[in-house]
Amino acid sequence: MSTPLIATRAAGLQSLAAFVPRAGRAYADGRNVDAGPDQPRAVSGLSPYVRHRLLTEAEIVDAVLQRHTLSAAEKFVQEVCWRTYWKGWLQQRPQAWRDYVAARDAHLLRLQQISGLRLGYTQACEGRTGIDCFDAWAQELVATGTLHNHTRMWFASIWIFTLRLPWELGADWFMRHLADADAASNTLSWRWVAGLHTVGKHYVARAENIERYTRGRFNPVGQLNESAAPLTAPPPYARQPLATLPSDDPGTPSALLLTDDDLSAGDLWPAAAPPPRAIAVFRGGIAARSPQPLGAVASAFANAAIDDAMARLRQRWPDSVVVEPEALADTGAQQIRMAEAPVGPGADALPTLPLPVVALRRDWDAAFWPHAMRGFFQLRERIPQILGR
Ligand SMILES: Cc1cc2nc3c(=O)[nH]c(=O)nc-3n(C[C@H](O)[C@H](O)[C@H](O)COP(=O)(O)OP(=O)(O)OC[C@H]3O[C@@H](n4cnc5c(N)ncnc54)[C@H](O)[C@@H]3O)c2cc1C
């Protein structure tokens, strides 16, 4: 049954504990089935927690590997690493995000000027296309803040190839409504479906596949364009090296800046460092996901997740003052520590800060991101070795 999302680390840990016994064979066998929002699902439902790092990838994989061998839970671990791959890929190709943002904004402008485009877009978003499955999924997304992975693939494919709407508008629609809305996973998955990530390889939704994996809930036979060609891909993006992070003296009086991209940033605080002089929170990355208003579920989840993280930080460091980011220079701090901002709306919206920033990169990201070279395969090959460390 679909249960309302509770945006606390405690709720995330509870979901993780409930999922761990199912992370082996049951996950691998059932992960592609979506029989409807009120039916049991084999997937974990953890992505909103990972997106905001109320739970980290490392602790999820650790919990799973305490119960299963890597080979038994291989499929699940690989899926977690897909997220890592997308993040590492985009971090090294920020131009892909900038191009998406520019094209999205251009299409949003065209919506105001071209009534046919506006009509098709509105019908798709409101679930009034006449394609039953698509319409049900559009409404499910708005109501619940999530869609099953297979359903996201079908949805994006129908959006692009049957409805012939610009993929960037679909990606924006997801960014507004998904509680796990993530610049890397979302933009690059839409590009992948369109055939822009792996050149010439696109994902075409087929009625027979939908019928099989929705367990007969839908069968849009004759309604889909099943012979579409991939979109024409621009030249591949050149990879640029990951930023070298500044060195950090634990003794330097510092403040902590929290953003919705990493709500466990307190864990990165150096063990030898005194408590933060001050803590500030920056919420601007939430609304920056789209120039259009966010859906109620996604917005409520992100804001409540920040409140939960702040409550835990205040408990851990009761003597640290809480101030606005602009006031951090007035607290005696000489620098700001924060989790490295991933490429995306949070980094775009971050204001100029009043002190030097020391970005902290998680060991997980430092180990995996350099392997997000070309395809997922290269990173996947490294999983046993990296986890073995
Ligand atoms: C068009 C499209 C858009 C998407 N947009 C997003 C997005 O904005 N944010 C997002 O987190 N994921 C996105 N995904 C990936 C995937 O659909 C979700 O991560 C997954 O559905 C989350 O459900 P879960 O937690 O039950 O996953 P599980 O199957 O239980 O997997 C465990 C974890 O692995 C990660 N994961 C699983 N599958 C994928 C995948 N295919 N790509 C990347 N990470 C994955 C997630 O962090 C997830 O929580 C998108 C996929 C498509 C096809």
Coordinates of C-alpha atoms and ligand atoms in Angstrom, one line a residue:
M1 CA 0.0 0.0 0.0
S2 CA 1.3 3.5 -0.6
T3 CA 1.8 5.3 2.6
P4 CA 2.3 9.0 3.0
L5 CA 5.9 10.1 3.0
I6 CA 7.2 11.2 6.3
A7 CA 10.2 13.5 5.9
T8 CA 12.3 12.5 8.9
R9 CA 15.5 10.5 9.2
A10 CA 13.7 8.3 11.7
A11 CA 11.0 7.4 9.1
G12 CA 13.7 6.8 6.5
L13 CA 15.5 4.4 8.9
Q14 CA 12.3 2.6 9.6
S15 CA 11.6 2.1 5.8
L16 CA 15.2 0.9 5.4
A17 CA 14.8 -1.6 8.2
A18 CA 11.6 -2.9 6.7
F19 CA 13.1 -3.2 3.2
V20 CA 16.4 -4.8 4.1
P21 CA 15.1 -8.4 4.3
R22 CA 13.6 -7.9 0.7
A23 CA 16.8 -6.5 -0.8
G24 CA 18.0 -9.7 -2.4
R25 CA 16.1 -12.0 -4.7
A26 CA 12.7 -10.5 -4.0
Y27 CA 13.9 -7.1 -5.2
A28 CA 15.7 -8.5 -8.3
D29 CA 12.6 -10.5 -9.3
G30 CA 10.0 -7.9 -8.6
R31 CA 11.5 -4.5 -9.2
N32 CA 10.0 -4.0 -12.6
V33 CA 6.4 -4.6 -11.6
D34 CA 4.1 -1.7 -10.9
A35 CA 0.6 -3.0 -10.3
G36 CA -0.7 0.3 -9.1
P37 CA -0.1 2.8 -6.2
D38 CA -2.1 0.8 -3.8
Q39 CA -0.5 -2.5 -4.5
P40 CA 2.6 -3.9 -2.8
R41 CA 5.9 -3.0 -4.5
A42 CA 9.2 -4.8 -4.5
V43 CA 11.2 -1.5 -4.5
S44 CA 12.4 0.3 -1.4
G45 CA 10.7 3.7 -1.8
L46 CA 13.9 5.2 -0.2
S47 CA 14.8 7.7 -2.9
P48 CA 13.3 10.9 -1.3
Y49 CA 15.5 10.1 1.7
V50 CA 18.6 9.5 -0.3
R51 CA 17.9 12.6 -2.5
H52 CA 18.2 14.8 0.5
R53 CA 20.6 12.6 2.2
L54 CA 18.5 12.1 5.3
L55 CA 19.9 8.6 4.6
T56 CA 23.2 8.2 2.7
E57 CA 24.0 5.7 0.0
A58 CA 26.7 4.3 2.1
E59 CA 24.5 3.5 5.1
I60 CA 21.8 2.0 2.9
V61 CA 24.3 -0.3 1.2
D62 CA 25.9 -1.1 4.5
A63 CA 22.6 -2.1 6.1
V64 CA 21.8 -4.3 3.1
L65 CA 25.2 -6.0 3.1
Q66 CA 24.9 -6.8 6.7
R67 CA 22.0 -9.0 5.8
H68 CA 22.9 -10.2 2.3
T69 CA 26.0 -11.0 0.3
L70 CA 26.9 -8.6 -2.4
S71 CA 26.1 -11.2 -5.1
A72 CA 22.6 -11.8 -3.5
A73 CA 21.9 -8.0 -3.3
E74 CA 23.8 -7.1 -6.5
K75 CA 20.8 -5.7 -8.3
F76 CA 19.8 -3.4 -5.5
V77 CA 23.4 -2.2 -4.9
Q78 CA 23.7 -1.5 -8.6
E79 CA 20.6 0.6 -8.6
V80 CA 21.9 2.7 -5.7
C81 CA 25.0 3.1 -7.8
W82 CA 23.0 4.3 -10.8
R83 CA 22.2 7.3 -8.7
T84 CA 25.9 7.7 -7.9
Y85 CA 26.8 7.3 -11.6
W86 CA 24.3 10.0 -12.7
K87 CA 25.6 12.4 -10.0
G88 CA 29.2 11.8 -10.9
W89 CA 28.6 12.1 -14.6
L90 CA 26.8 15.4 -14.3
Q91 CA 29.3 16.7 -11.8
Q92 CA 31.9 16.3 -14.5
R93 CA 29.7 17.7 -17.3
P94 CA 27.9 20.6 -15.8
Q95 CA 27.2 21.9 -19.3
A96 CA 24.5 19.2 -19.7
W97 CA 22.6 20.8 -16.8
R98 CA 23.1 24.3 -18.2
D99 CA 21.8 23.2 -21.6
Y100 CA 18.8 21.6 -20.1
V101 CA 18.0 24.7 -18.1
A102 CA 18.3 27.0 -21.2
A103 CA 16.2 24.7 -23.3
R104 CA 13.6 24.3 -20.6
D105 CA 13.2 28.0 -20.2
A106 CA 13.0 28.5 -24.0
H107 CA 10.2 25.8 -24.2
L108 CA 8.3 27.4 -21.3
L109 CA 8.3 30.7 -23.3
R110 CA 7.1 28.9 -26.4
L111 CA 4.2 27.5 -24.3
Q112 CA 2.9 31.0 -23.9
Q113 CA 3.2 31.7 -27.6
I114 CA 2.1 28.5 -29.3
S115 CA -1.4 27.4 -28.4
G116 CA -1.1 23.9 -29.9
L117 CA 1.9 23.2 -27.8
R118 CA 0.2 24.6 -24.7
L119 CA -2.8 22.5 -25.2
G120 CA -0.8 19.2 -25.6
Y121 CA 1.3 20.1 -22.6
T122 CA -1.7 21.0 -20.4
Q123 CA -3.5 17.8 -21.3
A124 CA -0.4 15.7 -20.5
C125 CA 0.2 17.4 -17.1
E126 CA -3.5 17.2 -16.1
G127 CA -3.9 13.6 -17.3
R128 CA -6.3 14.3 -20.1
T129 CA -4.6 12.8 -23.1
G130 CA -7.0 9.9 -23.6
I131 CA -4.2 7.4 -23.0
D132 CA -5.5 5.7 -19.8
C133 CA -2.2 4.6 -18.4
F134 CA -0.5 8.0 -19.0
D135 CA -3.4 9.9 -17.6
A136 CA -3.5 7.8 -14.4
W137 CA 0.3 8.2 -13.9
A138 CA 0.2 12.0 -14.4
Q139 CA -2.5 12.2 -11.7
E140 CA -0.6 9.7 -9.4
L141 CA 2.5 11.8 -9.6
V142 CA 0.8 14.9 -8.5
A143 CA -1.1 13.2 -5.7
T144 CA 1.8 11.1 -4.3
G145 CA 5.0 12.8 -5.3
T146 CA 6.4 9.6 -6.8
L147 CA 6.2 7.1 -9.6
H148 CA 7.7 3.7 -9.9
N149 CA 10.9 3.6 -12.0
H150 CA 9.4 1.5 -14.8
T151 CA 6.5 3.8 -14.9
R152 CA 8.8 6.8 -15.2
M153 CA 10.4 5.2 -18.2
W154 CA 7.0 4.5 -19.9
F155 CA 5.8 8.0 -19.0
A156 CA 8.9 9.8 -20.4
S157 CA 8.8 7.6 -23.5
I158 CA 5.1 8.3 -24.2
W159 CA 5.7 12.1 -23.5
I160 CA 8.5 12.2 -26.0
F161 CA 7.6 9.8 -28.7
T162 CA 3.8 9.5 -28.7
L163 CA 2.8 13.0 -27.5
R164 CA 5.8 14.5 -29.2
L165 CA 6.3 17.0 -26.4
P166 CA 9.8 18.5 -25.7
W167 CA 11.6 16.2 -23.2
E168 CA 12.8 19.2 -21.2
L169 CA 9.2 20.1 -20.4
G170 CA 8.6 16.6 -19.1
A171 CA 11.8 16.7 -17.1
D172 CA 10.6 20.0 -15.6
W173 CA 7.2 18.5 -14.8
F174 CA 9.0 15.7 -12.9
M175 CA 11.3 18.2 -11.1
R176 CA 8.2 20.0 -9.8
H177 CA 6.4 17.0 -8.5
L178 CA 8.8 14.3 -7.5
A179 CA 9.7 14.2 -3.8
D180 CA 13.0 12.7 -5.0
A181 CA 13.5 15.3 -7.8
D182 CA 17.2 15.3 -8.5
A183 CA 19.0 17.2 -11.2
A184 CA 21.3 14.3 -12.2
S185 CA 19.0 11.3 -12.0
N186 CA 16.1 13.2 -13.6
T187 CA 17.8 15.1 -16.4
L188 CA 20.0 12.2 -17.4
S189 CA 17.2 9.6 -17.3
W190 CA 15.1 11.8 -19.6
R191 CA 18.0 12.2 -21.9
W192 CA 18.6 8.4 -21.8
V193 CA 14.9 7.7 -22.7
A194 CA 15.1 10.2 -25.5
G195 CA 18.3 8.5 -26.9
L196 CA 20.6 11.4 -26.1
H197 CA 22.7 9.7 -23.4
T198 CA 23.7 6.6 -25.2
V199 CA 23.7 7.8 -28.8
G200 CA 21.1 5.9 -30.9
K201 CA 19.7 4.0 -28.0
H202 CA 16.3 5.2 -26.8
Y203 CA 13.6 3.6 -24.7
V204 CA 10.4 2.9 -26.5
A205 CA 7.3 2.1 -24.3
R206 CA 5.4 -0.8 -25.7
A207 CA 1.8 -1.8 -24.9
E208 CA 2.7 -5.4 -24.4
N209 CA 5.4 -4.5 -21.8
I210 CA 3.0 -2.1 -20.0
E211 CA 0.4 -4.8 -19.9
R212 CA 2.8 -7.4 -18.5
Y213 CA 4.4 -5.2 -15.8
T214 CA 1.3 -3.5 -14.7
R215 CA -0.2 -7.0 -14.2
G216 CA -2.9 -6.2 -16.7
R217 CA -3.9 -2.9 -15.1
F218 CA -3.3 -1.1 -18.4
N219 CA -3.0 -2.3 -22.0
P220 CA -2.7 0.8 -24.3
V221 CA -2.6 -1.3 -27.5
G222 CA -2.7 0.8 -30.7
Q223 CA -2.3 4.0 -28.7
L224 CA 1.5 4.3 -28.6
N225 CA 4.1 5.2 -31.2
E226 CA 6.2 2.1 -30.9
S227 CA 8.3 2.7 -34.0
A228 CA 9.8 6.1 -33.0
A229 CA 13.4 7.0 -33.8
P230 CA 15.7 8.4 -31.1
L231 CA 16.0 12.1 -30.9
T232 CA 19.0 13.5 -32.7
A233 CA 21.9 13.8 -30.3
P234 CA 24.2 16.8 -30.1
P235 CA 28.0 16.0 -29.8
P236 CA 28.9 14.3 -26.5
Y237 CA 29.8 16.6 -23.6
A238 CA 33.5 16.8 -22.8
R239 CA 34.4 15.6 -19.3
Q240 CA 36.0 18.1 -17.0
P241 CA 37.9 17.1 -13.9
L242 CA 36.1 17.1 -10.5
A243 CA 36.9 20.2 -8.5
T244 CA 39.9 19.9 -6.1
L245 CA 38.5 20.8 -2.7
P246 CA 40.3 23.3 -0.5
S247 CA 42.3 22.0 2.4
D248 CA 40.6 22.4 5.8
D249 CA 42.3 23.0 9.2
P250 CA 40.0 21.5 11.8
G251 CA 41.0 24.3 14.3
T252 CA 39.7 27.2 12.2
P253 CA 36.6 28.6 13.8
S254 CA 33.9 27.6 11.3
A255 CA 30.2 27.8 10.7
L256 CA 28.0 25.0 9.1
L257 CA 25.7 25.7 6.2
L258 CA 23.0 23.2 5.6
T259 CA 21.2 22.8 2.2
D260 CA 18.5 20.3 1.1
D261 CA 21.2 18.5 -1.0
D262 CA 22.8 16.9 2.1
L263 CA 20.9 16.9 5.3
S264 CA 23.5 14.7 7.0
A265 CA 26.2 17.3 6.4
G266 CA 26.8 17.4 10.2
D267 CA 28.4 14.0 9.9
L268 CA 31.1 15.5 7.7
W269 CA 32.2 17.9 10.4
P270 CA 35.8 17.0 11.2
A271 CA 36.1 15.0 14.4
A272 CA 38.9 17.1 15.7
A273 CA 37.1 20.4 15.1
P274 CA 35.3 22.4 17.8
P275 CA 31.5 22.8 17.4
P276 CA 30.2 25.1 14.7
R277 CA 30.2 28.8 15.7
A278 CA 26.9 29.0 13.9
I279 CA 24.6 27.0 11.8
A280 CA 22.6 28.4 8.8
V281 CA 20.3 26.8 6.5
F282 CA 19.7 27.6 2.8
R283 CA 16.3 26.6 1.5
G284 CA 16.6 28.4 -1.9
G285 CA 17.5 25.2 -3.8
I286 CA 13.9 23.8 -3.3
A287 CA 12.0 26.5 -5.3
A288 CA 14.9 26.7 -7.8
R289 CA 14.1 23.3 -9.1
S290 CA 11.8 24.9 -11.6
P291 CA 10.7 28.4 -12.7
Q292 CA 7.1 27.1 -12.2
P293 CA 5.5 26.3 -8.8
L294 CA 6.5 23.1 -7.1
G295 CA 3.9 20.4 -6.3
A296 CA 2.6 20.3 -2.7
V297 CA 4.1 16.9 -1.9
A298 CA 7.6 17.6 -3.1
S299 CA 7.8 21.0 -1.5
A300 CA 6.4 19.8 1.8
F301 CA 8.8 16.9 1.9
A302 CA 11.9 19.0 1.3
N303 CA 11.0 21.7 3.8
A304 CA 10.0 19.1 6.5
A305 CA 13.2 17.2 5.8
I306 CA 15.2 20.4 6.5
D307 CA 13.3 21.0 9.7
D308 CA 14.1 17.5 10.8
A309 CA 17.8 17.9 10.1
M310 CA 18.0 21.3 11.8
A311 CA 16.3 19.8 14.9
R312 CA 19.0 17.1 15.0
L313 CA 21.8 19.6 14.6
R314 CA 20.5 21.8 17.4
Q315 CA 20.3 18.8 19.7
R316 CA 23.9 17.9 18.8
W317 CA 25.3 21.4 19.1
P318 CA 23.0 23.3 21.4
D319 CA 25.4 26.2 21.9
S320 CA 25.8 27.0 18.2
V321 CA 23.7 30.0 17.2
V322 CA 21.3 29.6 14.3
V323 CA 21.5 32.5 11.8
E324 CA 20.7 33.4 8.3
P325 CA 23.4 32.6 5.7
E326 CA 24.2 36.3 5.2
A327 CA 24.9 36.8 8.9
L328 CA 27.5 34.0 9.2
A329 CA 30.3 36.5 9.1
D330 CA 29.1 38.1 12.4
T331 CA 29.5 34.9 14.4
G332 CA 33.2 34.7 14.9
A333 CA 33.5 32.1 12.2
Q334 CA 36.3 32.5 9.7
Q335 CA 35.0 30.0 7.2
I336 CA 31.9 28.1 6.2
R337 CA 31.9 24.3 6.0
M338 CA 29.2 22.7 3.8
A339 CA 28.7 19.5 1.9
E340 CA 29.9 19.9 -1.7
A341 CA 27.0 21.3 -3.7
P342 CA 26.1 18.9 -6.5
V343 CA 25.4 20.4 -10.0
G344 CA 21.8 21.4 -10.0
P345 CA 19.3 24.0 -8.7
G346 CA 20.8 24.2 -5.2
A347 CA 24.2 25.2 -6.5
D348 CA 22.7 27.6 -9.0
A349 CA 20.6 29.3 -6.4
L350 CA 23.3 29.6 -3.7
P351 CA 23.9 33.2 -2.9
T352 CA 27.4 34.7 -2.6
L353 CA 28.4 33.8 1.0
P354 CA 30.1 36.2 3.3
L355 CA 33.1 33.9 4.2
P356 CA 35.4 31.5 2.4
V357 CA 33.7 28.1 1.8
V358 CA 35.2 24.7 2.5
A359 CA 33.3 22.1 0.6
L360 CA 33.3 18.6 2.1
R361 CA 33.0 15.6 -0.3
R362 CA 31.7 12.3 1.0
D363 CA 34.0 9.3 0.8
W364 CA 31.3 7.5 -1.2
D365 CA 31.3 10.2 -3.9
A366 CA 35.1 10.6 -3.8
A367 CA 35.5 6.8 -4.5
F368 CA 32.8 6.4 -7.2
W369 CA 32.5 9.7 -9.1
P370 CA 35.9 9.5 -10.9
H371 CA 34.5 6.3 -12.5
A372 CA 31.5 8.0 -14.0
M373 CA 33.6 8.2 -17.2
R374 CA 31.4 7.1 -20.1
G375 CA 28.7 4.5 -19.5
F376 CA 27.5 2.9 -16.2
F377 CA 29.5 -0.2 -17.0
Q378 CA 32.8 1.2 -16.0
L379 CA 31.5 2.3 -12.6
R380 CA 29.6 -0.9 -12.1
E381 CA 32.8 -2.9 -12.5
R382 CA 34.4 -1.1 -9.6
I383 CA 31.6 -1.7 -7.1
P384 CA 33.0 -4.9 -5.4
Q385 CA 36.5 -3.3 -5.2
I386 CA 35.2 0.0 -3.8
L387 CA 32.8 -1.6 -1.3
G388 CA 35.6 -4.0 -0.3
R389 CA 37.6 -1.0 1.0
Ligands
LIG1 C1 12.5 9.6 -16.6 C2 13.0 9.3 -15.2 C3 13.2 10.3 -14.3 C4 13.8 10.0 -13.0 N1 13.9 11.0 -12.1 C5 14.5 10.7 -10.9 C6 14.7 11.8 -9.9 O1 14.4 12.9 -10.2 N2 15.3 11.4 -8.7 C7 15.7 10.1 -8.5 O2 16.2 9.9 -7.4 N3 15.5 9.2 -9.4 C8 14.9 9.4 -10.6 N4 14.8 8.4 -11.5 C9 15.3 7.1 -11.2 C10 14.4 6.1 -10.5 O3 13.2 6.0 -11.1 C11 14.2 6.4 -9.0 O4 15.4 6.6 -8.3 C12 13.4 5.2 -8.3 O5 12.2 5.0 -8.9 C13 13.3 5.4 -6.9 O6 12.5 4.5 -6.3 P1 13.0 3.5 -5.1 O7 13.6 4.4 -4.0 O8 11.9 2.6 -4.7 O9 14.1 2.7 -5.9 P2 14.8 1.3 -5.6 O10 14.6 0.5 -6.8 O11 14.4 0.8 -4.3 O12 16.3 1.7 -5.6 C14 17.1 2.1 -4.5 C15 17.7 3.4 -4.7 O13 18.6 3.4 -5.8 C16 18.5 4.6 -6.6 N5 17.9 4.3 -7.9 C17 17.1 3.2 -8.3 N6 16.9 3.2 -9.6 C18 17.6 4.2 -10.1 C19 17.7 4.8 -11.4 N7 17.2 4.2 -12.5 N8 18.5 5.9 -11.6 C20 19.1 6.5 -10.5 N9 19.0 6.0 -9.3 C21 18.2 4.9 -9.1 C22 17.5 5.5 -5.9 O14 18.3 6.4 -5.0 C23 16.7 4.5 -5.0 O15 16.2 5.1 -3.9 C24 14.2 8.7 -12.7 C25 14.0 7.7 -13.7 C26 13.4 8.0 -14.9 C27 13.3 6.9 -15.9

